[in-house]
PDB file of C-alpha atoms in Angstrom:
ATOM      1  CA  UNK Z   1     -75.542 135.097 -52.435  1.00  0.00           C
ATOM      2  CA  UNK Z   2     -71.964 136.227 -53.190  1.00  0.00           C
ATOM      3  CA  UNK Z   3     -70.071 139.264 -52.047  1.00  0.00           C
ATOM      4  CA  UNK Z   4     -70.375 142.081 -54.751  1.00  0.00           C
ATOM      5  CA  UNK Z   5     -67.501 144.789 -55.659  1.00  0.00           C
ATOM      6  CA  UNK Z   6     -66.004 146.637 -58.049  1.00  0.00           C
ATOM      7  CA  UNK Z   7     -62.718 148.048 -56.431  1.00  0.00           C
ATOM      8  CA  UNK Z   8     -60.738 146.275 -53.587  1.00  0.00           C
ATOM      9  CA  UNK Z   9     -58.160 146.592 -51.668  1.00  0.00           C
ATOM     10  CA  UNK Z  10     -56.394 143.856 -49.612  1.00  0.00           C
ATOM     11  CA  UNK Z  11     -53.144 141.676 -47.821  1.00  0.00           C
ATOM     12  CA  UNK Z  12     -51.732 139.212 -50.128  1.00  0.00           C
ATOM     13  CA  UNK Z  13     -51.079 135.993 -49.339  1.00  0.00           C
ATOM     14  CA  UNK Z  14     -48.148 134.411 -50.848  1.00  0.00           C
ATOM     15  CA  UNK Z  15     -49.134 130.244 -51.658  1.00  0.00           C
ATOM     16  CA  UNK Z  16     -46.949 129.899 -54.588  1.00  0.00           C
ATOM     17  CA  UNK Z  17     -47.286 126.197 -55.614  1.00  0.00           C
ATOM     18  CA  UNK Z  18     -48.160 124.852 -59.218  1.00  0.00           C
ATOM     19  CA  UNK Z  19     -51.500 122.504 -59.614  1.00  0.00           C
ATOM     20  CA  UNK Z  20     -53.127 123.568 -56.690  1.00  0.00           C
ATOM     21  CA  UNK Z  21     -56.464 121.172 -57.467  1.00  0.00           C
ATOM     22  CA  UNK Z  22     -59.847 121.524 -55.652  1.00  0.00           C
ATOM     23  CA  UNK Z  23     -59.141 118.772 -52.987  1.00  0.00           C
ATOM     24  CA  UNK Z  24     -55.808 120.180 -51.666  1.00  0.00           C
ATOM     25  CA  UNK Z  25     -58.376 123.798 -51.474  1.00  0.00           C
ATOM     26  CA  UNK Z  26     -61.044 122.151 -49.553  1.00  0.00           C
ATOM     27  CA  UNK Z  27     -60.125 117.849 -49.017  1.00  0.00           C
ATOM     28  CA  UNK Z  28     -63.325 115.935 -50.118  1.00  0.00           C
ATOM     29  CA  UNK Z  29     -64.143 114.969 -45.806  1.00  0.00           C
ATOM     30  CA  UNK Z  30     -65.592 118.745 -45.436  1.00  0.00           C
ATOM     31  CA  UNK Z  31     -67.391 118.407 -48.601  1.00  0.00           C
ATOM     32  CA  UNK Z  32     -70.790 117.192 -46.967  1.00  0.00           C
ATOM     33  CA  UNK Z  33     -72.857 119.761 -46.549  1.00  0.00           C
ATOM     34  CA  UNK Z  34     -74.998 121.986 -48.956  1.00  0.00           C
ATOM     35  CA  UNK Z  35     -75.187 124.841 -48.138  1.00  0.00           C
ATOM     36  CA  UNK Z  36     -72.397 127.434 -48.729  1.00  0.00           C
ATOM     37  CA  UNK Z  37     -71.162 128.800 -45.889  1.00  0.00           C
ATOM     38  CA  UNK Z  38     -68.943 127.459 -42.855  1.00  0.00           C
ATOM     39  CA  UNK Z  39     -65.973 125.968 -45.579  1.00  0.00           C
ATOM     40  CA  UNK Z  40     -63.588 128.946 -45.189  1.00  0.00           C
ATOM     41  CA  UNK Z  41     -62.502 127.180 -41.602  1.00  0.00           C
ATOM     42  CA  UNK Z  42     -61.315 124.356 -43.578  1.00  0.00           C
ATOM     43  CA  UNK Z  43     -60.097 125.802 -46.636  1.00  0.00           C
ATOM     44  CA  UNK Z  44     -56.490 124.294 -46.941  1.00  0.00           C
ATOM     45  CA  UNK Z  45     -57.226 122.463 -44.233  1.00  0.00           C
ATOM     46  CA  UNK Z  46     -54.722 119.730 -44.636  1.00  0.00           C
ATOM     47  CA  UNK Z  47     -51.412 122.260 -45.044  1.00  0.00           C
ATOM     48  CA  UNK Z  48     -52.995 124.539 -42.453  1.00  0.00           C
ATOM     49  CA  UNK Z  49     -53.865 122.342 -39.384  1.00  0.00           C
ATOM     50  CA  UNK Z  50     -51.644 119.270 -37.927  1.00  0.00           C
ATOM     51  CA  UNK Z  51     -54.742 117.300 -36.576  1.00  0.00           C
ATOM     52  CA  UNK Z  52     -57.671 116.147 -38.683  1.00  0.00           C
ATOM     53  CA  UNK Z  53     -60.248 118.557 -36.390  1.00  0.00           C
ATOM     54  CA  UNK Z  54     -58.521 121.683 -37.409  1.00  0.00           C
ATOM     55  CA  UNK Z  55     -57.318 122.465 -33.850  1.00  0.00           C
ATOM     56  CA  UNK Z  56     -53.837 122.257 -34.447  1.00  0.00           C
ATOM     57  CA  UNK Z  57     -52.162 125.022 -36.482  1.00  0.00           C
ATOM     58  CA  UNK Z  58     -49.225 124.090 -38.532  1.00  0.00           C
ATOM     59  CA  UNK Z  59     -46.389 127.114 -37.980  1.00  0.00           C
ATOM     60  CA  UNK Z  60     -44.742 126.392 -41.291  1.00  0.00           C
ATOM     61  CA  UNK Z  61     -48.119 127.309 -43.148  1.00  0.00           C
ATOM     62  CA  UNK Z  62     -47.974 130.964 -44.771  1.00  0.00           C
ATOM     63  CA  UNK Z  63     -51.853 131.462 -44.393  1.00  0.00           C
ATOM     64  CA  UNK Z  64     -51.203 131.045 -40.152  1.00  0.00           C
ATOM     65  CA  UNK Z  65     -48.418 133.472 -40.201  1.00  0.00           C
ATOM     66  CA  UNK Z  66     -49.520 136.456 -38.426  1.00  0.00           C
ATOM     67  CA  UNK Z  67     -49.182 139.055 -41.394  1.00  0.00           C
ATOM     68  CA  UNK Z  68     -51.361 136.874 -43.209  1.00  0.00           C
ATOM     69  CA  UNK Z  69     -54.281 135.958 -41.152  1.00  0.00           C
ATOM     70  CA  UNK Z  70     -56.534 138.417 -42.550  1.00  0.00           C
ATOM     71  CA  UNK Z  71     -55.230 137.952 -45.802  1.00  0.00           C
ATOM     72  CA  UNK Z  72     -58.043 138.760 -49.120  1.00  0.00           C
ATOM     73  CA  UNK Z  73     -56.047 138.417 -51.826  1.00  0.00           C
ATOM     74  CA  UNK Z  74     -54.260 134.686 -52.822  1.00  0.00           C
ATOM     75  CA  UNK Z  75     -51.353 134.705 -54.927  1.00  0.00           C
ATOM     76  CA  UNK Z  76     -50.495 131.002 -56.556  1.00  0.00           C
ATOM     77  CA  UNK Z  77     -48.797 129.033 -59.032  1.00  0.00           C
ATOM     78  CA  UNK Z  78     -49.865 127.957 -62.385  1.00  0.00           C
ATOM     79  CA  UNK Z  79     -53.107 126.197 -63.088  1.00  0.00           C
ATOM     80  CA  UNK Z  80     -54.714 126.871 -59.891  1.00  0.00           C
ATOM     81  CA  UNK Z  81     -58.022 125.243 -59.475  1.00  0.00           C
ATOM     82  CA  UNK Z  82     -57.360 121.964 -61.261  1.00  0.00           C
ATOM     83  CA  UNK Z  83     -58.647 118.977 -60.582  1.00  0.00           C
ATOM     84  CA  UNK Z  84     -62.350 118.097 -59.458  1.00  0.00           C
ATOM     85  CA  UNK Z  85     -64.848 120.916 -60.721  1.00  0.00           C
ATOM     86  CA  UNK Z  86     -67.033 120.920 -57.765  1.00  0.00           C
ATOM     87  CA  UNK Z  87     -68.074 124.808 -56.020  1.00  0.00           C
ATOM     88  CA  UNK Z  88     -67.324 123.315 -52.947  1.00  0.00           C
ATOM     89  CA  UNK Z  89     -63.521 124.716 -53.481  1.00  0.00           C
ATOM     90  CA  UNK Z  90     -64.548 127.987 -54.160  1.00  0.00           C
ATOM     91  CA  UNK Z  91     -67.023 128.045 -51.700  1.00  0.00           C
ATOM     92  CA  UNK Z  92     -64.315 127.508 -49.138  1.00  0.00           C
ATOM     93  CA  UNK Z  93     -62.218 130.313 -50.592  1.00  0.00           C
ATOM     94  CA  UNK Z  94     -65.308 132.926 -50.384  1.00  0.00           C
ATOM     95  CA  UNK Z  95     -66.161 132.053 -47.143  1.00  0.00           C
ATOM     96  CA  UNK Z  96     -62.861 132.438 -45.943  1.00  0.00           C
ATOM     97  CA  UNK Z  97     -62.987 136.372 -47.650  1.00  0.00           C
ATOM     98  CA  UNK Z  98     -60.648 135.522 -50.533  1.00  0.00           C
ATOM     99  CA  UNK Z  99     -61.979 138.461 -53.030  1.00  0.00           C
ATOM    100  CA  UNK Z 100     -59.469 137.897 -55.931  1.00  0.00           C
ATOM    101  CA  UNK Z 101     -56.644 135.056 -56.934  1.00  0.00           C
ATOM    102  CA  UNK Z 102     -53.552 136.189 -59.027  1.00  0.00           C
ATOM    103  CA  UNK Z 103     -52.278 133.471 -60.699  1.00  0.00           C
ATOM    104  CA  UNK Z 104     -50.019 132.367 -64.557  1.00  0.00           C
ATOM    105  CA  UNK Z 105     -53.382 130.074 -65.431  1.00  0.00           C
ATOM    106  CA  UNK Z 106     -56.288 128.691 -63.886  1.00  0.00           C
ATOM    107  CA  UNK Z 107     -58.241 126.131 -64.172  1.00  0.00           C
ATOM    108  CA  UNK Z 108     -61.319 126.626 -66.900  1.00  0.00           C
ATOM    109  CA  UNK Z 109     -64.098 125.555 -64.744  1.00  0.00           C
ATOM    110  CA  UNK Z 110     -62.822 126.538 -61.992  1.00  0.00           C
ATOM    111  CA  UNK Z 111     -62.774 129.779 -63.170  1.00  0.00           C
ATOM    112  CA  UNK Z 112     -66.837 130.280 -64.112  1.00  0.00           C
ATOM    113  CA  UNK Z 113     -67.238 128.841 -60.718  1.00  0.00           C
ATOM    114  CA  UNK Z 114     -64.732 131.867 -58.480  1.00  0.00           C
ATOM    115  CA  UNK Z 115     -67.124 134.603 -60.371  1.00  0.00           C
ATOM    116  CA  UNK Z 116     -70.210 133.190 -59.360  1.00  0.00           C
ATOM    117  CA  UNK Z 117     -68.540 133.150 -55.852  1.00  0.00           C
ATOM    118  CA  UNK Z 118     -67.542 136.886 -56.191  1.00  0.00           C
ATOM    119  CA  UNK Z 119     -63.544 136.113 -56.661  1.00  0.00           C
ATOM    120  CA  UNK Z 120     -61.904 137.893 -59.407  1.00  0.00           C
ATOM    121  CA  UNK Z 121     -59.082 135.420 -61.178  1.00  0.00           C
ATOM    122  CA  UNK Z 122     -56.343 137.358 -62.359  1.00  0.00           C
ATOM    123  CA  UNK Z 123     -53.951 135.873 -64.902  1.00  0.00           C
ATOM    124  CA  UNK Z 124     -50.895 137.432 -65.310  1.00  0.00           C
ATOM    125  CA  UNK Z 125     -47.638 136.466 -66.523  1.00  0.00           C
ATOM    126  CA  UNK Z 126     -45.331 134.498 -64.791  1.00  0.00           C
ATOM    127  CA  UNK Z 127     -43.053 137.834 -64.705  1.00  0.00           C
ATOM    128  CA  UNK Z 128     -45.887 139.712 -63.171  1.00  0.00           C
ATOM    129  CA  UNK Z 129     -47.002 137.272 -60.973  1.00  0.00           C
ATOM    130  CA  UNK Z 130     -43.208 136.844 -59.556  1.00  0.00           C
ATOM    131  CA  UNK Z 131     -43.102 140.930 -59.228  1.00  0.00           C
ATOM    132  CA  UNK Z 132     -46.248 141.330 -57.096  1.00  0.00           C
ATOM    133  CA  UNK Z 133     -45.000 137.851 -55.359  1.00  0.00           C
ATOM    134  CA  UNK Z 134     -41.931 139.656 -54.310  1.00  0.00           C
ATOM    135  CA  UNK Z 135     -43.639 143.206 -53.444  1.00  0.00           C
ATOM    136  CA  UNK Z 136     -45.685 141.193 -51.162  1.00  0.00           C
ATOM    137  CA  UNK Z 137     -43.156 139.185 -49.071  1.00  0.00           C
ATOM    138  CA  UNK Z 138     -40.680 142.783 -49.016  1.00  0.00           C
ATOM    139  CA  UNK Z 139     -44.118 144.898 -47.527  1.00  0.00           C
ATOM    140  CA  UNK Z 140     -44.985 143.177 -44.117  1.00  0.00           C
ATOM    141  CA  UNK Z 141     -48.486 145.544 -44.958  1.00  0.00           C
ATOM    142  CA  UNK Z 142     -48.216 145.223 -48.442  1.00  0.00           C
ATOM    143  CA  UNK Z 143     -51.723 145.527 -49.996  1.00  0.00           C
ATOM    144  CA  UNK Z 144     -52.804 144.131 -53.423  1.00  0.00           C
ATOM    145  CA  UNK Z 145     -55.547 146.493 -55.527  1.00  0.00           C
ATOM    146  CA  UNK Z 146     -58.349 145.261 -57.552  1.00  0.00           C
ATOM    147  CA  UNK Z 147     -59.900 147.732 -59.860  1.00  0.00           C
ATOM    148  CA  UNK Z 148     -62.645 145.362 -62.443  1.00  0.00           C
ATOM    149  CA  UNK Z 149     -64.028 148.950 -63.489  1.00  0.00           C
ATOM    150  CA  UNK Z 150     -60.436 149.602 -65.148  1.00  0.00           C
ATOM    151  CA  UNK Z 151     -59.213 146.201 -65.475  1.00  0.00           C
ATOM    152  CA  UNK Z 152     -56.288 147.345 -63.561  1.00  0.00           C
ATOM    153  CA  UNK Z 153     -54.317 145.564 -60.691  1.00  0.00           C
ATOM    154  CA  UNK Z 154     -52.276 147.827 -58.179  1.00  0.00           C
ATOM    155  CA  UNK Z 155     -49.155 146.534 -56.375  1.00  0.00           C
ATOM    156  CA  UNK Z 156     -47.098 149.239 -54.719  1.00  0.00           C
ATOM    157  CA  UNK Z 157     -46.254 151.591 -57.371  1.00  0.00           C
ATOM    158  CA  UNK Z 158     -46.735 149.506 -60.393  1.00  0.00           C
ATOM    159  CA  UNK Z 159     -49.838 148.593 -62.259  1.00  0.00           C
ATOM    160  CA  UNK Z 160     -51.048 145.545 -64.210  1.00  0.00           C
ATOM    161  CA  UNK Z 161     -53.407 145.196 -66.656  1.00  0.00           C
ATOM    162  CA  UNK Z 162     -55.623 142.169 -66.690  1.00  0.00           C
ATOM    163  CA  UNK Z 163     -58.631 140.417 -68.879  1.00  0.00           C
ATOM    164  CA  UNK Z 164     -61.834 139.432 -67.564  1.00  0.00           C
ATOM    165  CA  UNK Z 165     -64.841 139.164 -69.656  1.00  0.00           C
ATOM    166  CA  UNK Z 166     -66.894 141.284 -69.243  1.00  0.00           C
ATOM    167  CA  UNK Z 167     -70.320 138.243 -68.251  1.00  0.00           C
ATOM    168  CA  UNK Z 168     -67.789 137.374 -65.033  1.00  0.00           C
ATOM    169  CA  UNK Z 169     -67.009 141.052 -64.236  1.00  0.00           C
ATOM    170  CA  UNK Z 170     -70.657 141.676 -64.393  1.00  0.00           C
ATOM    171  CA  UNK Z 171     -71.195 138.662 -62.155  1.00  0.00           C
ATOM    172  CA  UNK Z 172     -68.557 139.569 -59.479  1.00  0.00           C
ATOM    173  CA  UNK Z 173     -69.690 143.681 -59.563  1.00  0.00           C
ATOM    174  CA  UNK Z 174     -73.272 142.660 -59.095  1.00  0.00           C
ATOM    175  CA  UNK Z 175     -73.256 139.281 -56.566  1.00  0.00           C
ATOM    176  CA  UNK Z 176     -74.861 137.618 -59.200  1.00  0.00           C
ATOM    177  CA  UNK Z 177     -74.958 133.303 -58.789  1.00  0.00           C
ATOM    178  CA  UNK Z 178     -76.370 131.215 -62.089  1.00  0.00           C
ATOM    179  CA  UNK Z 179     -80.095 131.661 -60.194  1.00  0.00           C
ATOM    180  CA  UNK Z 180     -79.851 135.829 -60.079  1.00  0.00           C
ATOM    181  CA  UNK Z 181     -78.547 136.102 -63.628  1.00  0.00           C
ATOM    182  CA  UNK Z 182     -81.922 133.715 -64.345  1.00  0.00           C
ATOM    183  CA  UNK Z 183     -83.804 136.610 -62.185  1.00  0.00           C
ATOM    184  CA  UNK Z 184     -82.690 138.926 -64.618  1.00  0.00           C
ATOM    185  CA  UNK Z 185     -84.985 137.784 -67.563  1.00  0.00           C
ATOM    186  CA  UNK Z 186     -88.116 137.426 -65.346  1.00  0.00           C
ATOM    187  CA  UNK Z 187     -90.138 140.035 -66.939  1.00  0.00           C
ATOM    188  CA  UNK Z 188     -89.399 138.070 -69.996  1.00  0.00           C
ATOM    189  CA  UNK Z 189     -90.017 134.374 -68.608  1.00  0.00           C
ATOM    190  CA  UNK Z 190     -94.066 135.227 -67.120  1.00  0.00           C
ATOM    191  CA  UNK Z 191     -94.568 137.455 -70.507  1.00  0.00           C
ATOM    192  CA  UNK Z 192     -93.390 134.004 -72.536  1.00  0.00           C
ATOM    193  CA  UNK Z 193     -95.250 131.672 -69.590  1.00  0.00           C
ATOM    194  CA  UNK Z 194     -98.591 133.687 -69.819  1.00  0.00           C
ATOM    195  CA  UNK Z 195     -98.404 133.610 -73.919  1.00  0.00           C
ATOM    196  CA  UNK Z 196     -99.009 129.704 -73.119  1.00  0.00           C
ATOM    197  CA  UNK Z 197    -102.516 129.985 -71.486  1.00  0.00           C
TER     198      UNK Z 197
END
């Protein structure tokens, strides 16, 4: 089940790289399990540890700089979530507490996959993105807010307007995975399975 909300309110994390692809989020190694939880430890595990058991922070990595540790909110570079279209990647981010990603562009599976995971994608222009980038890394507590009621995006004193359809809005506000928005017609699925006998 994935976190559901319609409002947040988090630290920013500053990871401003283009292509960021699915096996630099979570490298294929951790992908063995099934079940979704336990990624987040190894979500960008090969830029955030020096050792391959993830006991070694790296310094130079933004997400183990102490303003960021508890960081909810990802900002990135264009097409984020390229590459492999696996869950596993958003899986990681989720468990981890990532609630939203502001990015220029996004990858299009990728994107189907973050709602279902209860991450809001924003897409903003590379102006905007750039703006809140810089708020962020000039506020030591500089908080990011998510509004999907409004469709409104708060950084300091300014506000941005996003798009999000409003299926993946739905998704994120209720928690709801491919198997709850199934759930949702059940009423409908034993009236039509009891018209067969």
């Amino acid at each position: 089940m994935s976190h559901s909300w319609k409002r947040y309110k988090g630290i920013a994390v500053p990871l401003y790289r283009k292509d960021i692809d699915t096996d630099q989020i979570l490298p294929k190694q951790f992908m063995k399990k099934v079940e979704r939880t336990g990624f987040g430890k190894h979500l960008f595990h090969n830029w955030r540890y020096l050792d391959e058991e993830g006991e070694k922070e790296n310094p130079a990595f933004v997400f183990n700089e102490k303003r960021y540790r508890n960081a909810s909110v990802l900002i990135s570079g264009e097409n984020f979530g390229c590459g492999s279209s696996r869950e596993h990647a958003p899986w990681a981010l989720s468990d981890f507490g990532i609630r939203a990603i502001i990015a220029p562009s996004f990858a299009d599976i990728f994107f189907g996959n973050c709602a279902k995971n209860g991450i809001a994608l924003i897409k903003l222009s590379l102006k905007e993105v750039e703006e809140i980038l810089a708020y962020v890394e000039e506020n030591e507590d500089g908080e990011v807010e998510v509004d999907l009621e409004t469709l409104v995006l708060v950084a300091g004193v300014k506000k941005y307007n996003f798009k999000l359809s409003e299926s993946l809005t739905e998704r994120i506000k209720n928690g709801w995975d491919d198997i709850d928005l199934t759930m949702k017609f059940l009423p409908k699925i034993e009236e039509f399975e009891s018209s067969l006998f």
